[in-house]
Rosetta silent file (secondary structure, phi, psi, omega in degrees, C-alpha in Angstrom):
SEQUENCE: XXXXXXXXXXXXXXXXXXXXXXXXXXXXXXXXXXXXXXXXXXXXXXXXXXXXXXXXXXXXXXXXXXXXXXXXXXXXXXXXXXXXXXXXXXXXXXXXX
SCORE:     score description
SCORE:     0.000 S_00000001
   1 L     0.000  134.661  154.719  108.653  199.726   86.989 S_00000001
   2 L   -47.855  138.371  172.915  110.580  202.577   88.142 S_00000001
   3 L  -108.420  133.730 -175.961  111.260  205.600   86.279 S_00000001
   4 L  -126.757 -168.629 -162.343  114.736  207.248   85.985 S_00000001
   5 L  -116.394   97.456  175.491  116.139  209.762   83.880 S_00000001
   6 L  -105.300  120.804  167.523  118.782  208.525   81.135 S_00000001
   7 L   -61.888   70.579 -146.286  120.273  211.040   78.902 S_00000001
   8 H  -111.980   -4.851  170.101  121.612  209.531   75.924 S_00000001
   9 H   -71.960   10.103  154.231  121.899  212.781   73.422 S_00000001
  10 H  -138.249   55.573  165.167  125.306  212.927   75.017 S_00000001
  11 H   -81.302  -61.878  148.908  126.473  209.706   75.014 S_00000001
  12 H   -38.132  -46.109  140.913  127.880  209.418   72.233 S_00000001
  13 H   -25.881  -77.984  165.216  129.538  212.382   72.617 S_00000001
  14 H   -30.801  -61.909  176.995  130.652  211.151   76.354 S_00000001
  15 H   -52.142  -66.327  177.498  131.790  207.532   74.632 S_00000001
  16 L   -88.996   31.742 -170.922  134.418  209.170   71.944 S_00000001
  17 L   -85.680   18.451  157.289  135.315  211.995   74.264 S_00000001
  18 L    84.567 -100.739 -171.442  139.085  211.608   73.792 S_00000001
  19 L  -113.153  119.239  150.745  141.312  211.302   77.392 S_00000001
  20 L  -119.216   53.806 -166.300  139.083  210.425   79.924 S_00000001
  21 L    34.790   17.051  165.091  142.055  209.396   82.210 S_00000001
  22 L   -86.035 -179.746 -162.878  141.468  205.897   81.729 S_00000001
  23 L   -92.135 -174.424 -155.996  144.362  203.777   80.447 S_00000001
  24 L  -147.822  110.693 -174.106  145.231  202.852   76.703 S_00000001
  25 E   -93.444  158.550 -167.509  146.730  199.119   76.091 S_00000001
  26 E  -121.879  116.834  129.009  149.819  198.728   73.795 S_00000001
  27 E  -108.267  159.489 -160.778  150.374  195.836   71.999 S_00000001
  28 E  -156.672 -164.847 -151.070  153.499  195.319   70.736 S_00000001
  29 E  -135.117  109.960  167.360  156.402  192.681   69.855 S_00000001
  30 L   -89.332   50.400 -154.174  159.405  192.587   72.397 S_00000001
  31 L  -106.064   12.579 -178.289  162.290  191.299   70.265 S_00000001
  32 L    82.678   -4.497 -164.527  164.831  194.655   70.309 S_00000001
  33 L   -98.676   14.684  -89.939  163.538  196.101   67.158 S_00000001
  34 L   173.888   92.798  155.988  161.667  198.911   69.976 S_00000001
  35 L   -42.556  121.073  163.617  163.949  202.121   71.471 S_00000001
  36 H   -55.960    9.148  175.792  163.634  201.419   74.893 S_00000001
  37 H   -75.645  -51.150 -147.336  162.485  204.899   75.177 S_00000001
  38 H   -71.057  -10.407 -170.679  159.510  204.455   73.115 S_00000001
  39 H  -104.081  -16.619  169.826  158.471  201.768   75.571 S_00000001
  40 H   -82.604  -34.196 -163.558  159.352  204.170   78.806 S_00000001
  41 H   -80.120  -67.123 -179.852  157.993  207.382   77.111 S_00000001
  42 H   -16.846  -80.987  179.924  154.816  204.860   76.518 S_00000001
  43 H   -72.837    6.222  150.417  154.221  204.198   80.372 S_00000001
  44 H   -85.769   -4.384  144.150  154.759  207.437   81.297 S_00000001
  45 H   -80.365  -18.685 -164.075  151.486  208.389   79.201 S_00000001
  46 L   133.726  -45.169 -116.887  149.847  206.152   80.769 S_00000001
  47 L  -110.344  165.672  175.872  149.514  203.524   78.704 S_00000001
  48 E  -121.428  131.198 -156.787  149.828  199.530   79.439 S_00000001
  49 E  -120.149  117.914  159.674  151.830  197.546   77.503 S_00000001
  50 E   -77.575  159.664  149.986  151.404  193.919   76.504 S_00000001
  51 E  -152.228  135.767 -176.990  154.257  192.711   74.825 S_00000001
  52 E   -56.336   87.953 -161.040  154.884  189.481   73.053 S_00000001
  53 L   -72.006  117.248  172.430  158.354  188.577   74.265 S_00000001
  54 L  -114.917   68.889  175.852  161.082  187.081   71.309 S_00000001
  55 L   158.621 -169.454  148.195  164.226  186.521   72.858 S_00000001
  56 L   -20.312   47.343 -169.595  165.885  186.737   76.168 S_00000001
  57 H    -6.168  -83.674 -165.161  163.400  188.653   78.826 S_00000001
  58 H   -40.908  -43.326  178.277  166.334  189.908   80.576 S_00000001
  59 H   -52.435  -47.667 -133.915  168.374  191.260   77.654 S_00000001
  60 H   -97.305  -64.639  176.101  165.690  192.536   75.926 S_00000001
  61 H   -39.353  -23.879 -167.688  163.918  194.339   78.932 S_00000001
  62 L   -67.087  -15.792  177.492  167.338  195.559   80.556 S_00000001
  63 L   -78.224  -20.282 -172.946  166.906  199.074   78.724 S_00000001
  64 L  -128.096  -20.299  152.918  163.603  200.470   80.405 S_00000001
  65 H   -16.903  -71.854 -176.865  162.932  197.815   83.383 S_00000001
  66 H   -64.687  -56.542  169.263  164.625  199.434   86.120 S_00000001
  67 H   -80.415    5.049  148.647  163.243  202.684   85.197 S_00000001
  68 H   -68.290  -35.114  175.890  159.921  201.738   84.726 S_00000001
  69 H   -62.621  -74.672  174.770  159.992  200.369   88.333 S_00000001
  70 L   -45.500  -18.527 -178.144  161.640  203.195   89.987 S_00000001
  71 L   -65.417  -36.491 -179.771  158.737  205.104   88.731 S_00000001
  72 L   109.331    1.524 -152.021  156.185  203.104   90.919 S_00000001
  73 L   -99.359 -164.743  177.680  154.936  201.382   87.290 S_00000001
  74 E  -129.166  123.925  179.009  154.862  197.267   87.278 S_00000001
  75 E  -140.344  135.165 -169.036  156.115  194.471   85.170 S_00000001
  76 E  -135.014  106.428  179.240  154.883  191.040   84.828 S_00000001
  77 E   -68.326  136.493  165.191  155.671  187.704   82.828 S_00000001
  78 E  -136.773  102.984 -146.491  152.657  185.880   81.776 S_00000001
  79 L     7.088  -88.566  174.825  153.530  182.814   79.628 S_00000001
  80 L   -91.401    1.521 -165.606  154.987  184.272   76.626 S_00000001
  81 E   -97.573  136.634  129.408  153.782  188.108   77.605 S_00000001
  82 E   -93.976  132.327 -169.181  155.206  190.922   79.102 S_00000001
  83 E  -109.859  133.951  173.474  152.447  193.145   80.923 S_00000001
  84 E  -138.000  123.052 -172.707  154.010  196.605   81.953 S_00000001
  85 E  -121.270  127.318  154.084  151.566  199.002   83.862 S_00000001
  86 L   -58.169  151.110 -166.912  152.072  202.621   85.002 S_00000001
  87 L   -29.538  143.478 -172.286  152.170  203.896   88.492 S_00000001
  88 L    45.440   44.685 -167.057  148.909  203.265   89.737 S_00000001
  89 L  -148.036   97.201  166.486  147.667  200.792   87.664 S_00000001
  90 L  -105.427 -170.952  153.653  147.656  197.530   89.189 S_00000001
  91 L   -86.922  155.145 -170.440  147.957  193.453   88.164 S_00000001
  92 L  -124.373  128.545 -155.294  145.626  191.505   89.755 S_00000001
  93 L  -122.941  -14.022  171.747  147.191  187.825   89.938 S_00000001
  94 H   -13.108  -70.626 -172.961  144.229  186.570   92.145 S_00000001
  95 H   -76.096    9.645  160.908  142.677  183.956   89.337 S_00000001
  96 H   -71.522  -41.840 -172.013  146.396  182.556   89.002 S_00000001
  97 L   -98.753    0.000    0.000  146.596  180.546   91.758 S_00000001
């Protein structure tokens, strides 16, 4: 066998190391009860939001939709889900079809 050199008294460390610019998923309940800010402010951290949709997509979505979009971010129905991703973060719909 080969030998290489693994480091592991700062792994842990490395592992719980706070923002390491990966993304942070949100789940949450989309039914109006939700400032659309809190769900715009959200993907403009970063973060990607599932959300369980209870009602009307359109209604419910029309507060933060357009500006998440204008942003560059994404939004996507998936059977009962909304998936909302920030600007460089995409869906990959491949294994759908």
């Amino acid at each position: 066998m080969s030998e290489f050199d693994l480091d592991l008294r700062n792994a842990e460390e490395q592992l719980e190391g706070g923002d390491d610019g990966g993304s942070e998923v949100v789940l949450g309940v989309l039914d109006g009860g939700t400032d659309p800010d809190e769900w715009i402010g959200a993907v403009e951290a970063g973060k990607i939001l599932v959300l369980n949709v209870e009602g009307d997509l359109n209604r419910l979505a029309a507060g933060f939709a357009r500006e998440v979009r204008d942003a560059g971010g994404t939004l996507m129905r998936f059977r009962g889900f909304l998936v909302v991703t920030p600007p460089g973060v995409g869906i990959d719909t491949d294994r759908l079809s």
